[in-house]
């Protein structure tokens, strides 16, 4: 049974992530008062890219993208998706924190071999940005772990299902708000898309990707969308007992994020760090103090 | 998407995906680019057709040559075209790439673009309306269906001819040939 779940959960994550990519383009089009592409447009693009010829820029160029995909898939195995949770009993939040770093690192290694100046700029922007959002993110996770006195996601979810969502609890409300504020930065959507800005640095780390490399990068992007939103739903919206409810909760969070994406222009990287280290960090810090005081 | 297309999708996925996922590269070669922003934004929404602009030639498979081509731009056009991955399609937009247009006796522009890179279709007019781009896209679909949009194959087969024409216009080219005489791709193996 566990083997089936291990095979099934990355596939499910792929389907959900690619659906989100298509939905993002459709909803953005409707917000612009356009008709928009069909929902399966990302799938069409991927089929085209897999059939297209492509040229490798070196061994690390091939390996980096695979490392990053592997990192994402391993994180997905540790995340509960409704009742499907292949490896969630072992590990927990700390393991997820460690493995989440592999995905951007793989892209950076792969881009480094591409030897394009735009890639170097994009990678430096991405790491400065992650320096910005890791601080509030770690504080939020600390508050959650302090409040529930556990590092296991399964325990956090079951504790919420027996009581109420932690976003609605007094002790963790500020932490949840802070996580929601850094979510666009973690997903790399506007106003925090300076690492993949098409107009400034020719879509950043993707500059040298074409053909199947770009298709794999799209899949990786779908996985990143899935991981960050699923983590938010698990920690603050109470998870779910079945995959359908979980998917609906993810959809609501994603569409809210899309509205932010549609409405805001892009930050410069120092403005982003200034914002991230001011409001979300402040909220997360106060939230941590409240969680500690409420616990003792 | 029509329901009767599903059989075609299973039979020839590569061809169908090429048709419905044309990624055009942003490269403002001339005055015709002024017609492209309305095409890709709210007024004429090219994304319905699967046409979106992308930032780099590596990701693109549609190259719109919009307007006159000066000798300096020709160099950039050739380099951009050679960096795109196959299969790739080019469309000349406006009168100037067709036969020189109003710049036909200019000292600084080239007249017939298809002497230098292969072109799969033309949009005539000065300027063509934005709707003409959609006519061109649907026409390109027909050409892809009939396997007549084969500019990249012609480029590979007649590379020596194209290279000679390029050298006549630009003088000595500072980049090595894209294809070796036996037809293999040489570019990008160098670091």
XYZ file of C-alpha atoms in Angstrom:
487
model
C 0.000 0.000 0.000
C 2.786 2.382 0.900
C 4.563 1.613 -2.399
C 1.432 2.592 -4.312
C 1.255 5.856 -2.374
C 4.932 6.593 -3.032
C 4.341 6.253 -6.775
C 0.981 7.970 -6.678
C 1.725 11.111 -4.690
C 4.329 12.699 -7.054
C 2.014 11.962 -9.993
C -0.875 13.579 -8.140
C 1.343 16.561 -7.329
C 2.290 16.823 -11.004
C -1.340 16.808 -12.128
C -2.360 19.378 -9.501
C 0.670 21.610 -10.224
C 0.173 21.563 -13.996
C -3.521 22.261 -13.509
C -2.534 25.267 -11.394
C -0.213 26.510 -14.148
C -3.048 26.329 -16.679
C -5.536 27.874 -14.290
C -3.110 30.722 -13.563
C -2.934 31.621 -17.235
C -6.713 31.398 -17.661
C -7.507 33.490 -14.573
C -4.882 36.084 -15.464
C -6.465 36.336 -18.912
C -9.939 36.796 -17.452
C -8.621 39.521 -15.127
C -7.158 41.262 -18.206
C -10.589 40.915 -19.911
C -9.155 38.443 -22.406
C -10.538 35.066 -23.395
C -7.310 33.286 -22.521
C -5.736 29.991 -23.573
C -7.368 26.593 -22.976
C -6.799 25.080 -19.528
C -4.512 22.382 -20.963
C -2.179 24.904 -22.655
C 0.786 24.021 -20.349
C 0.371 20.367 -21.369
C 0.434 21.353 -25.053
C 3.547 23.437 -24.425
C 5.220 20.538 -22.631
C 4.442 18.086 -25.436
C 5.910 20.557 -27.917
C 9.012 21.089 -25.787
C 9.633 17.375 -25.295
C 9.533 16.843 -29.069
C 11.813 19.793 -29.791
C 15.535 19.379 -30.304
C 17.749 20.799 -27.589
C 21.444 21.212 -26.929
C 23.183 20.526 -23.639
C 25.691 22.983 -22.218
C 27.583 20.434 -20.145
C 27.097 17.636 -17.652
C 26.068 19.858 -14.735
C 23.492 21.537 -17.000
C 21.770 18.152 -17.360
C 22.281 17.006 -13.775
C 21.252 20.236 -12.024
C 17.676 20.146 -13.271
C 17.401 16.467 -12.330
C 18.779 17.170 -8.829
C 16.204 19.886 -8.398
C 13.341 17.656 -9.598
C 14.502 14.896 -7.259
C 14.576 17.312 -4.317
C 11.020 18.412 -5.054
C 9.739 14.855 -5.395
C 11.322 13.865 -2.074
C 9.657 16.824 -0.340
C 6.319 15.764 -1.823
C 6.737 12.291 -0.330
C 7.008 13.870 3.115
C 3.924 16.097 2.681
C 0.478 14.719 3.521
C -2.049 15.261 0.717
C -5.323 14.621 2.469
C -5.168 11.002 3.544
C -2.297 10.184 1.168
C 0.902 10.489 3.207
C 3.576 7.978 2.155
C 6.520 9.021 4.345
C 4.964 11.601 6.669
C 5.346 9.448 9.783
C 9.116 9.661 9.550
C 10.918 12.975 9.280
C 8.606 15.917 9.779
C 8.999 19.633 9.424
C 12.774 19.702 9.942
C 13.391 17.233 7.105
C 11.144 19.244 4.806
C 13.053 22.407 5.714
C 16.349 20.783 4.749
C 15.192 19.167 1.507
C 13.323 22.250 0.290
C 16.714 23.898 -0.234
C 17.776 21.333 -2.841
C 15.358 22.482 -5.547
C 16.657 26.074 -6.018
C 20.217 24.808 -5.558
C 19.828 22.382 -8.458
C 18.517 25.124 -10.727
C 21.453 27.337 -9.664
C 24.000 24.599 -10.428
C 22.411 23.921 -13.777
C 22.271 27.611 -14.656
C 25.877 28.133 -13.646
C 26.975 25.809 -16.410
C 24.842 27.770 -18.889
C 27.364 30.631 -18.515
C 24.911 33.390 -19.362
C 25.238 36.665 -17.392
C 21.443 36.832 -16.996
C 21.533 33.517 -15.139
C 24.134 34.803 -12.664
C 22.012 37.880 -11.972
C 18.915 35.730 -11.543
C 20.627 33.313 -9.168
C 21.989 36.110 -6.983
C 18.508 37.683 -6.888
C 16.913 34.349 -6.022
C 19.287 33.720 -3.118
C 18.950 37.262 -1.752
C 15.177 36.824 -1.954
C 15.339 33.481 -0.161
C 17.458 35.161 2.514
C 14.505 37.544 2.844
C 11.721 34.978 3.154
C 13.561 32.253 5.066
C 13.676 34.396 8.233
C 9.884 34.833 8.664
C 9.309 31.285 7.368
C 11.583 29.768 10.030
C 9.972 31.881 12.764
C 6.523 30.715 11.611
C 7.564 27.058 11.666
C 9.103 27.549 15.121
C 5.827 28.993 16.384
C 3.871 26.049 14.975
C 6.301 23.527 16.459
C 6.207 25.306 19.828
C 2.431 25.478 19.913
C 1.813 21.814 19.077
C 4.991 20.541 20.813
C 5.815 18.294 17.856
C 7.821 18.332 14.618
C 5.572 15.855 12.840
C 3.170 17.268 10.240
C 0.779 14.367 10.762
C 0.444 15.309 14.438
C -0.090 18.976 13.564
C -2.854 18.048 11.110
C -4.590 15.640 13.493
C -4.396 18.175 16.342
C -6.117 20.723 14.088
C -8.786 18.247 13.025
C -9.689 17.461 16.627
C -9.874 21.177 17.565
C -9.972 23.937 14.913
C -7.728 25.393 12.193
C -4.570 26.918 13.564
C -5.137 29.996 11.375
C -8.273 30.641 13.459
C -6.642 29.957 16.811
C -5.541 32.972 18.821
C -2.008 31.703 19.354
C -1.140 31.076 15.702
C -3.193 33.688 13.822
C -0.280 36.112 13.395
C 2.036 33.320 12.255
C -0.476 32.190 9.640
C -0.876 35.731 8.388
C 2.885 36.054 8.139
C 3.149 32.804 6.166
C 0.475 34.052 3.776
C 2.418 37.294 3.278
C 5.640 35.466 2.350
C 3.841 32.896 0.190
C 4.148 34.976 -3.050
C 7.903 35.254 -2.445
C 8.212 31.505 -1.964
C 6.183 30.787 -5.097
C 8.156 33.392 -7.084
C 5.033 35.195 -8.324
C 4.561 38.932 -8.549
C 5.447 41.192 -6.754
C 8.411 38.875 -6.028
C 9.185 37.525 -9.507
C 12.435 39.451 -9.922
C 14.392 36.194 -10.230
C 12.505 35.161 -13.356
C 11.662 38.560 -14.838
C 11.252 38.102 -18.609
C 11.506 41.808 -19.395
C 14.667 42.564 -17.393
C 16.836 39.459 -17.421
C 15.187 37.316 -20.115
C 13.332 34.978 -17.723
C 16.311 34.471 -15.445
C 17.548 30.908 -14.871
C 15.497 29.687 -17.863
C 17.532 31.756 -20.371
C 19.480 28.831 -21.747
C 16.717 26.257 -21.294
C 14.862 25.107 -24.361
C 13.321 21.882 -25.505
C 13.118 19.205 -22.857
C 15.114 21.249 -20.335
C 12.411 23.914 -20.350
C 9.729 21.241 -20.045
C 11.481 19.820 -16.971
C 11.824 23.340 -15.561
C 8.067 23.840 -16.026
C 7.398 20.595 -14.161
C 9.737 21.770 -11.413
C 7.800 25.045 -11.206
C 4.552 23.072 -10.902
C 6.085 21.066 -8.041
C 7.206 24.242 -6.252
C 3.658 25.626 -6.481
C 2.289 22.379 -5.063
C 4.801 22.096 -2.189
C 4.473 25.618 -0.814
C 0.681 25.735 -0.968
C 0.306 22.201 0.419
C 2.562 23.097 3.344
C 0.421 26.164 4.090
C -2.787 24.135 3.932
C -1.330 21.435 6.185
C 0.020 23.795 8.804
C -2.685 26.439 8.983
C -5.865 25.347 7.210
C -6.116 22.082 9.089
C -5.080 19.710 6.295
C -7.932 17.459 5.250
C -9.149 13.915 5.786
C -9.581 13.255 2.054
C -7.668 14.509 -1.032
C -10.658 16.341 -2.550
C -11.141 18.710 0.390
C -7.408 19.243 0.490
C -7.387 20.141 -3.200
C -10.228 22.624 -2.741
C -8.345 24.337 0.118
C -5.200 24.516 -2.045
C -7.245 25.987 -4.880
C -8.619 28.766 -2.653
C -5.127 29.713 -1.412
C -3.726 29.633 -4.947
C -6.464 31.810 -6.422
C -5.983 34.363 -3.626
C -2.267 34.397 -4.454
C -3.117 34.871 -8.144
C -5.101 38.007 -7.371
C -1.993 39.448 -5.717
C 0.001 38.332 -8.782
C -2.412 40.081 -11.135
C -2.647 43.336 -9.209
C 0.915 44.221 -8.295
C 3.981 45.281 -10.286
C 7.410 43.839 -9.572
C 9.564 44.837 -6.591
C 13.249 45.535 -6.953
C 15.237 43.002 -4.974
C 16.226 45.378 -2.158
C 12.621 46.584 -1.826
C 11.522 42.962 -1.542
C 14.033 42.195 1.213
C 13.100 45.401 3.015
C 9.420 44.418 2.910
C 10.060 40.795 3.902
C 12.259 41.693 6.831
C 9.790 44.323 8.052
C 6.121 43.208 8.141
C 6.154 39.407 7.812
C 9.159 39.086 10.142
C 7.599 41.392 12.703
C 4.303 39.490 12.592
C 6.080 36.142 12.777
C 8.194 37.279 15.717
C 5.206 38.568 17.669
C 3.394 35.360 16.741
C 6.268 33.278 18.092
C 6.246 35.202 21.374
C 2.464 34.742 21.672
C 2.826 31.018 20.950
C 5.522 30.634 23.616
C 3.564 32.668 26.225
C 0.286 30.881 25.471
C 2.031 27.527 25.833
C 3.646 28.116 29.213
C -10.317 22.431 -29.305
C -12.579 20.386 -31.550
C -13.562 16.922 -30.505
C -12.576 15.465 -33.891
C -9.011 16.626 -33.319
C -8.419 14.086 -30.557
C -7.592 11.346 -33.071
C -5.028 13.647 -34.677
C -3.480 14.331 -31.270
C -2.832 10.636 -30.750
C -1.574 10.127 -34.293
C 0.823 13.061 -34.560
C 1.346 14.677 -31.138
C 4.479 16.559 -32.185
C 2.830 18.261 -35.128
C -0.328 19.200 -33.218
C 1.657 20.533 -30.250
C 3.806 22.601 -32.595
C 0.666 24.085 -34.087
C -0.999 25.105 -30.844
C 2.070 26.213 -28.927
C 3.775 28.897 -30.988
C 6.072 30.850 -28.708
C 7.186 34.033 -30.402
C 10.419 35.695 -29.443
C 10.380 39.363 -28.438
C 12.786 40.877 -30.889
C 11.931 44.318 -32.181
C 13.503 44.299 -35.611
C 11.686 47.313 -37.041
C 8.666 49.609 -36.915
C 6.202 46.715 -37.327
C 6.687 45.714 -33.704
C 4.265 48.522 -32.815
C 1.436 46.220 -33.964
C 2.495 43.415 -31.641
C 1.633 44.836 -28.159
C -2.099 45.138 -29.014
C -1.966 41.618 -30.422
C -0.627 40.017 -27.259
C -2.622 42.123 -24.777
C -6.307 42.605 -24.062
C -7.488 44.017 -27.392
C -6.615 41.071 -29.636
C -5.485 38.378 -27.119
C -3.097 36.152 -29.074
C -2.941 33.708 -26.160
C -6.226 32.158 -27.362
C -4.221 30.777 -30.266
C -1.401 29.562 -28.022
C 0.834 32.400 -29.203
C 2.724 34.032 -26.359
C 5.926 36.063 -26.405
C 8.953 34.542 -24.687
C 12.154 36.267 -23.755
C 14.859 34.105 -25.259
C 15.425 32.367 -28.604
C 16.032 29.062 -26.812
C 12.403 28.885 -25.704
C 10.876 30.231 -28.899
C 9.735 28.505 -32.062
C 8.189 31.427 -33.938
C 10.261 34.344 -35.177
C 8.366 37.412 -36.388
C 10.539 39.721 -38.502
C 8.627 42.949 -38.041
C 9.485 45.633 -40.547
C 12.609 46.799 -42.331
C 15.868 44.947 -41.809
C 18.970 47.083 -41.633
C 22.331 45.448 -42.227
C 23.182 45.675 -38.537
C 19.869 44.096 -37.529
C 20.402 41.321 -40.076
C 23.401 40.161 -38.095
C 21.320 39.958 -34.905
C 18.469 38.249 -36.781
C 20.776 35.536 -38.113
C 22.304 34.902 -34.712
C 18.883 34.773 -33.059
C 17.530 32.434 -35.728
C 20.477 30.083 -35.369
C 20.042 29.932 -31.590
C 16.431 28.749 -31.838
C 15.824 25.014 -31.555
C 14.225 23.029 -34.359
C 11.448 22.902 -35.451
C 11.251 26.687 -35.845
C 9.126 28.927 -38.017
C 9.749 32.426 -39.355
C 7.181 34.922 -40.589
C 8.106 38.141 -42.383
C 5.761 40.938 -41.295
C 5.254 44.004 -43.505
C 6.401 44.904 -46.999
C 9.999 45.685 -46.159
C 11.271 42.127 -45.541
C 9.411 40.965 -48.680
C 11.076 43.176 -51.233
C 12.523 46.184 -49.484
C 9.262 48.139 -49.419
C 9.731 51.879 -49.158
C 13.402 51.331 -48.346
C 14.130 49.456 -51.567
C 16.910 51.839 -52.650
C 18.315 52.485 -49.208
C 22.045 51.966 -48.780
C 21.564 50.515 -45.325
C 18.783 47.934 -45.527
C 18.623 44.560 -47.203
C 15.818 43.942 -49.688
C 14.968 40.235 -49.828
C 15.126 38.667 -46.387
C 14.631 35.126 -47.670
C 18.062 35.254 -49.274
C 19.596 35.270 -45.786
C 17.313 33.122 -43.638
C 14.424 30.872 -44.758
C 10.938 32.370 -44.344
C 7.831 30.224 -43.921
C 5.243 32.905 -44.600
C 4.789 36.553 -45.414
C 2.332 39.177 -44.224
C 2.268 41.942 -46.827
C 1.200 45.505 -46.115
C 2.551 48.716 -44.699
C 1.514 48.343 -41.888
C -0.550 45.165 -41.755
C -3.391 45.319 -39.234
C -3.029 43.234 -36.042
C -5.685 40.855 -37.396
C -3.219 39.951 -40.149
C -1.044 38.253 -37.534
C -3.941 35.923 -36.708
C -4.487 35.211 -40.401
C -0.789 34.393 -40.595
C -0.979 32.116 -37.542
C -3.937 30.150 -38.884
C -2.235 29.929 -42.268
C 0.912 28.698 -40.547
C -1.216 25.970 -38.910
C -2.277 24.796 -42.363
C 1.315 24.842 -43.544
C 2.464 22.846 -40.502
C -0.338 20.334 -41.166
C 0.814 19.864 -44.749
C 4.499 19.845 -43.670
C 5.163 22.852 -45.882
C 6.496 25.039 -43.050
C 9.914 23.475 -43.449
C 12.179 26.521 -43.455
C 14.541 24.983 -40.916
C 14.991 21.927 -43.155
C 15.748 24.154 -46.131
C 18.235 26.074 -43.997
C 20.048 22.888 -43.065
C 20.092 21.563 -46.617
C 21.138 24.788 -48.324
C 23.278 26.138 -45.517
C 26.265 26.895 -47.759
C 24.093 29.037 -50.043
C 22.601 30.993 -47.135
C 25.999 31.425 -45.538
C 27.441 32.778 -48.791
C 24.602 35.301 -49.079
C 25.097 36.333 -45.452
C 28.794 36.880 -46.060
C 28.030 38.951 -49.151
C 25.836 41.284 -47.089
C 27.822 41.405 -43.852
C 31.414 40.756 -44.886
C 33.343 38.188 -42.913
C 31.120 36.569 -40.246
C 32.722 36.303 -36.831
C 30.895 33.120 -35.815
C 31.657 29.591 -37.050
C 29.212 27.814 -39.396
C 26.103 26.384 -37.723
C 26.206 23.153 -39.682
C 29.281 21.243 -40.753
C 29.292 20.122 -44.428
C 27.897 16.695 -43.489
C 24.806 18.320 -41.967
C 25.446 17.874 -38.227
C 24.838 20.691 -35.821
C 28.096 22.222 -34.651
C 26.944 25.112 -32.538
C 27.053 24.899 -28.731
C 29.578 22.110 -28.578
C 32.144 24.845 -28.106
C 32.237 26.427 -24.659
